[in-house]
Short mmCIF file of C-alpha atoms (C1' of nucleotides) in Angstrom, two decimals:
data_model
loop_
_atom_site.label_atom_id
_atom_site.label_comp_id
_atom_site.label_asym_id
_atom_site.label_seq_id
_atom_site.Cartn_x
_atom_site.Cartn_y
_atom_site.Cartn_z
CA MET A 1 27.84 105.88 126.62
CA THR A 2 26.97 102.41 127.73
CA ALA A 3 28.86 102.89 130.97
CA SER A 4 25.87 104.74 132.40
CA THR A 5 23.91 101.48 132.45
CA LEU A 6 26.79 99.77 134.21
CA VAL A 7 26.73 101.75 137.45
CA PRO A 8 23.19 100.68 138.49
CA VAL A 9 24.21 97.06 138.03
CA PHE A 10 27.07 97.54 140.46
CA ALA A 11 24.77 99.35 142.86
CA ALA A 12 22.44 96.34 142.67
CA LEU A 13 25.34 93.97 143.33
CA GLY A 14 26.54 96.08 146.26
CA ASP A 15 24.03 94.66 148.74
CA ASP A 16 24.39 91.50 150.81
CA THR A 17 20.70 90.64 150.88
CA ARG A 18 20.53 90.74 147.09
CA TRP A 19 23.45 88.33 146.86
CA SER A 20 21.60 86.05 149.26
CA ILE A 21 18.63 86.19 146.93
CA LEU A 22 20.79 85.47 143.90
CA ALA A 23 22.41 82.58 145.75
CA ALA A 24 19.02 81.17 146.70
CA LEU A 25 17.85 81.49 143.11
CA GLY A 26 21.01 79.67 142.10
CA GLY A 27 19.52 76.47 143.51
CA ALA A 28 16.23 76.81 141.67
CA ASP A 29 13.83 79.48 140.47
CA ALA A 30 11.62 80.71 143.30
CA SER A 31 8.87 83.20 144.12
CA ALA A 32 9.16 86.08 146.56
CA SER A 33 7.06 84.17 149.07
CA ALA A 34 9.25 81.09 148.81
CA LEU A 35 12.39 83.20 149.27
CA ALA A 36 10.87 84.85 152.33
CA GLU A 37 10.65 81.44 154.00
CA VAL A 38 14.36 80.89 153.50
CA LEU A 39 15.82 84.35 154.07
CA PRO A 40 15.49 86.34 157.31
CA VAL A 41 13.59 89.22 155.72
CA SER A 42 9.97 89.89 154.88
CA ARG A 43 8.38 89.04 151.54
CA GLN A 44 7.91 92.71 150.68
CA ALA A 45 11.58 93.47 151.27
CA ILE A 46 12.46 90.62 148.91
CA ALA A 47 9.95 91.90 146.38
CA LYS A 48 11.72 95.27 146.38
CA HIS A 49 15.10 93.63 145.90
CA LEU A 50 13.75 91.52 143.06
CA ALA A 51 12.43 94.68 141.41
CA VAL A 52 15.88 96.23 141.63
CA LEU A 53 17.53 93.11 140.24
CA GLN A 54 14.98 92.97 137.44
CA ASP A 55 15.53 96.63 136.56
CA VAL A 56 19.19 96.01 135.88
CA GLY A 57 18.50 92.76 134.03
CA LEU A 58 20.06 90.38 136.52
CA VAL A 59 16.83 88.50 137.08
CA GLU A 60 13.75 87.60 135.05
CA PRO A 61 10.16 86.96 136.20
CA VAL A 62 8.35 83.80 135.10
CA ARG A 63 4.64 83.34 135.77
CA VAL A 64 3.82 79.84 136.97
CA GLY A 65 0.12 79.55 137.67
CA ARG A 66 -0.73 82.27 140.13
CA GLU A 67 2.77 82.76 141.43
CA VAL A 68 5.72 84.67 139.95
CA ARG A 69 9.04 82.89 140.07
CA TYR A 70 12.36 84.55 139.33
CA ARG A 71 15.30 83.23 137.37
CA VAL A 72 18.90 84.45 137.46
CA LEU A 73 20.36 85.61 134.17
CA GLY A 74 23.99 84.53 134.37
CA SER A 75 24.70 86.04 130.98
CA GLN A 76 24.16 89.53 132.37
CA LEU A 77 26.75 88.83 135.05
CA ALA A 78 29.19 87.67 132.42
CA GLU A 79 28.48 90.72 130.28
CA THR A 80 29.05 93.06 133.22
CA ALA A 81 32.29 91.25 134.00
CA ARG A 82 33.43 91.63 130.40
CA ARG A 83 32.86 95.37 130.41
CA LEU A 84 34.53 95.80 133.79
CA ASP A 85 37.51 93.85 132.55
CA LEU A 86 37.81 96.17 129.55
CA ILE A 87 37.91 99.19 131.82
CA GLY A 88 40.55 97.59 134.03
CA ALA A 89 42.60 96.73 130.98
CA GLN A 90 42.45 100.34 129.78
CA TRP A 91 43.97 101.53 133.01
CA ASP A 92 46.71 98.96 132.76
CA ARG A 93 47.38 100.13 129.22
CA ARG A 94 47.72 103.70 130.43
CA LEU A 95 50.22 102.60 133.06
CA ALA A 96 52.11 100.69 130.40
CA THR A 97 52.21 103.80 128.20
CA ILE A 98 53.59 105.86 131.04
CA LYS A 99 56.22 103.22 131.67
CA GLN A 100 57.23 103.28 128.02
CA ILE A 101 57.61 107.05 128.10
CA ALA A 102 59.66 106.88 131.27
CA GLU A 103 61.95 104.24 129.80
CA GLY A 104 62.32 106.31 126.66
CA LEU A 105 63.47 109.26 128.70
CA GLU A 106 66.00 107.15 130.54
CA SER A 107 67.65 105.88 127.38
CA GLU A 108 68.17 109.36 125.94
CA MET B 1 34.51 82.56 151.08
CA THR B 2 36.23 85.31 149.17
CA ALA B 3 32.91 86.54 147.82
CA SER B 4 32.35 88.49 151.03
CA THR B 5 35.13 90.89 150.01
CA LEU B 6 33.55 91.28 146.60
CA VAL B 7 30.32 92.96 147.68
CA PRO B 8 31.96 96.12 149.13
CA VAL B 9 33.81 96.58 145.85
CA PHE B 10 30.52 96.57 143.96
CA ALA B 11 29.03 98.95 146.49
CA ALA B 12 31.98 101.27 145.88
CA LEU B 13 31.47 101.02 142.13
CA GLY B 14 27.75 101.68 142.47
CA ASP B 15 28.11 105.45 142.78
CA ASP B 16 28.33 107.96 139.93
CA THR B 17 30.58 110.42 141.74
CA ARG B 18 33.12 107.72 142.45
CA TRP B 19 33.20 106.81 138.77
CA SER B 20 33.79 110.46 137.98
CA ILE B 21 36.73 110.39 140.36
CA LEU B 22 38.08 107.21 138.80
CA ALA B 23 37.69 108.74 135.35
CA ALA B 24 39.52 111.90 136.44
CA LEU B 25 42.30 109.81 137.92
CA GLY B 26 42.46 107.97 134.63
CA GLY B 27 44.05 111.04 133.07
CA ALA B 28 46.68 111.41 135.75
CA ASP B 29 47.17 110.90 139.46
CA ALA B 30 45.67 113.75 141.45
CA SER B 31 45.07 114.98 144.99
CA ALA B 32 41.68 115.52 146.60
CA SER B 33 42.09 119.28 146.25
CA ALA B 34 42.93 119.01 142.57
CA LEU B 35 39.90 116.78 141.97
CA ALA B 36 37.68 119.25 143.79
CA GLU B 37 38.58 121.89 141.20
CA VAL B 38 37.42 119.64 138.40
CA LEU B 39 34.38 117.92 139.91
CA PRO B 40 31.26 119.73 141.15
CA VAL B 41 31.63 118.57 144.76
CA SER B 42 33.59 119.75 147.74
CA ARG B 43 37.06 118.53 148.62
CA GLN B 44 35.81 116.78 151.75
CA ALA B 45 33.21 114.86 149.80
CA ILE B 46 35.94 113.68 147.45
CA ALA B 47 38.14 112.76 150.40
CA LYS B 48 35.38 110.50 151.71
CA HIS B 49 34.96 108.82 148.33
CA LEU B 50 38.70 108.32 148.03
CA ALA B 51 38.70 106.67 151.45
CA VAL B 52 35.97 104.28 150.28
CA LEU B 53 37.84 103.49 147.08
CA GLN B 54 41.04 102.94 149.05
CA ASP B 55 39.30 100.61 151.50
CA VAL B 56 38.30 98.26 148.71
CA GLY B 57 41.69 98.51 147.03
CA LEU B 58 40.61 100.37 143.91
CA VAL B 59 42.88 103.31 144.58
CA GLU B 60 46.24 103.92 146.24
CA PRO B 61 47.59 107.05 147.99
CA VAL B 62 50.99 108.45 147.02
CA ARG B 63 52.60 111.23 149.04
CA VAL B 64 54.19 113.92 146.86
CA GLY B 65 55.65 116.65 149.01
CA ARG B 66 52.86 117.92 151.23
CA GLU B 67 50.07 116.66 149.06
CA VAL B 68 48.57 113.19 148.72
CA ARG B 69 47.86 112.04 145.21
CA TYR B 70 45.81 108.99 144.34
CA ARG B 71 46.40 106.38 141.68
CA VAL B 72 43.89 103.95 140.20
CA LEU B 73 44.73 100.26 140.51
CA GLY B 74 43.42 98.76 137.28
CA SER B 75 44.51 95.32 138.39
CA GLN B 76 41.87 95.33 141.12
CA LEU B 77 39.19 96.09 138.52
CA ALA B 78 40.42 93.22 136.38
CA GLU B 79 40.47 90.89 139.39
CA THR B 80 36.92 91.85 140.32
CA ALA B 81 35.84 91.26 136.73
CA ARG B 82 37.48 87.84 136.75
CA ARG B 83 35.64 86.75 139.87
CA LEU B 84 32.33 88.11 138.61
CA ASP B 85 32.81 86.25 135.35
CA LEU B 86 33.37 83.00 137.27
CA ILE B 87 30.09 83.47 139.12
CA GLY B 88 28.24 84.18 135.89
CA ALA B 89 29.77 81.13 134.31
CA GLN B 90 28.58 78.98 137.21
CA TRP B 91 25.03 80.07 136.62
CA ASP B 92 25.33 79.28 132.95
CA ARG B 93 26.70 75.85 133.86
CA ARG B 94 23.70 75.22 136.08
CA LEU B 95 21.36 76.17 133.26
CA ALA B 96 23.29 73.87 130.94
CA THR B 97 22.92 71.04 133.45
CA ILE B 98 19.20 71.58 133.68
CA LYS B 99 18.97 71.55 129.89
CA GLN B 100 20.85 68.27 129.75
CA ILE B 101 18.49 66.70 132.25
CA ALA B 102 15.48 67.96 130.35
CA GLU B 103 16.82 66.58 127.08
CA GLY B 104 17.57 63.27 128.77
CA LEU B 105 13.97 63.02 129.91
CA GLU B 106 12.69 63.76 126.41
CA SER B 107 14.72 60.97 124.82
CA GLU B 108 13.48 58.28 127.20
"C1'" DC C 1 59.31 134.46 160.26
"C1'" DG C 2 54.87 135.04 158.34
"C1'" DC C 3 51.87 133.66 154.62
"C1'" DT C 4 49.89 130.47 151.76
"C1'" DT C 5 48.04 126.09 150.70
"C1'" DG C 6 46.86 121.29 151.15
"C1'" DT C 7 45.30 117.93 154.51
"C1'" DG C 8 42.56 116.02 158.37
"C1'" DC C 9 38.87 115.95 161.80
"C1'" DA C 10 34.21 117.00 163.44
"C1'" DA C 11 29.44 118.25 163.38
"C1'" DC C 12 25.44 118.82 160.87
"C1'" DT C 13 21.69 118.41 157.10
"C1'" DC C 14 19.12 115.83 153.98
"C1'" DT C 15 18.20 112.32 150.87
"C1'" DT C 16 18.31 107.48 149.73
"C1'" DG C 17 17.16 102.99 150.49
"C1'" DG C 18 16.54 98.70 153.23
"C1'" DG C 19 13.02 96.93 156.17
"C1'" DT C 20 8.57 96.64 158.33
"C1'" DT C 21 3.36 96.23 158.95
"C1'" DG C 22 -1.20 96.49 157.03
"C1'" DC C 23 -4.54 95.95 153.69
"C1'" DA C 24 -6.65 95.22 149.14
"C1'" DG C 25 -7.02 92.29 145.06
"C1'" DC C 26 -6.85 88.31 142.29
"C1'" DA C 27 -6.47 83.63 140.95
"C1'" DA C 28 -6.56 78.66 141.88
"C1'" DT C 29 -8.67 75.06 144.51
"C1'" DC C 30 -12.27 72.58 146.96
"C1'" DG D 1 -19.33 80.13 145.04
"C1'" DA D 2 -16.51 80.49 149.24
"C1'" DT D 3 -12.02 79.91 150.88
"C1'" DT D 4 -7.14 79.85 150.70
"C1'" DG D 5 -2.84 81.70 149.48
"C1'" DC D 6 0.18 84.53 146.66
"C1'" DT D 7 0.80 89.04 144.75
"C1'" DG D 8 0.75 94.24 144.65
"C1'" DC D 9 0.33 98.83 146.63
"C1'" DA D 10 0.89 102.28 150.27
"C1'" DA D 11 2.49 104.37 154.36
"C1'" DC D 12 5.80 104.52 157.68
"C1'" DC D 13 10.38 103.95 160.47
"C1'" DC D 14 15.17 104.07 160.74
"C1'" DA D 15 19.97 103.78 159.57
"C1'" DA D 16 23.46 104.67 156.19
"C1'" DG D 17 25.72 107.69 153.28
"C1'" DA D 18 26.45 111.68 150.15
"C1'" DG D 19 27.33 116.39 150.72
"C1'" DT D 20 28.16 120.64 153.19
"C1'" DT D 21 30.52 124.17 156.28
"C1'" DG D 22 33.89 125.29 159.72
"C1'" DC D 23 38.07 124.96 161.98
"C1'" DA D 24 42.65 123.24 163.32
"C1'" DC D 25 47.11 121.71 161.85
"C1'" DA D 26 51.26 120.95 159.14
"C1'" DA D 27 54.35 121.79 155.41
"C1'" DG D 28 56.37 124.46 151.71
"C1'" DC D 29 57.59 129.27 150.02
"C1'" DG D 30 58.01 134.51 149.93
#
DNA sequence: CGCTTGTGCAACTCTTGGGTTGCAGCAATC
DNA sequence: GATTGCTGCAACCCAAGAGTTGCACAAGCG
């Protein structure tokens, strides 16, 4: 059941501050301290968010000298999207099946 | 900025119980009371979750006599997946751009 | 009409998690 | 080697939300 790993990703993406962090990292890789200068939250709060994002594989730490910069992994976003799309498609298929059955009943 | 409406959807999808509800509704439309007999939570808890799911457009209420059944909207899942995929693709494009620049520097 | 049953509203508990401050530690730099 | 600056850990506060119980109300059904 790979779906169990999917829910935490959505939980991670369900927070505005984390999207702000992802957006900031979209410009260039940055450390927690650097992000704290841009965003209206403390460095420690950002560090927590980065830990969450790293746990679900949305972000990757890169040591540069004595600081730790983070990079967004777009592939993980795409992968999550792919799996979500599959689920949505399954529901549509179910609806289609029900429609078929209903139409079959009508024509009898 | 349509992305602002995207975050609440992820927040809604970031809960295990709500996925259980969606899964149960995948079999057939059901009321909050019916779901309460299947899932290990109270009817009121389910009612709250259904309200959340309805707010973000993942589920739709259908009155049947004196009960209110809920139906999953797979199209909303697919739409969310599409938008998430676009975002992921943008990050990949940025990485590709950076790679191009780096390669350009090497060849000079 | 009375009974049953599904829904809706309200109040409450308790855990989770986002945010903060403070301090200790470590690694470059001068 | 001392200083500077970035990281990591810990404790704490507070709001949001997941879950519960209880009750009131409305709509079918005997």
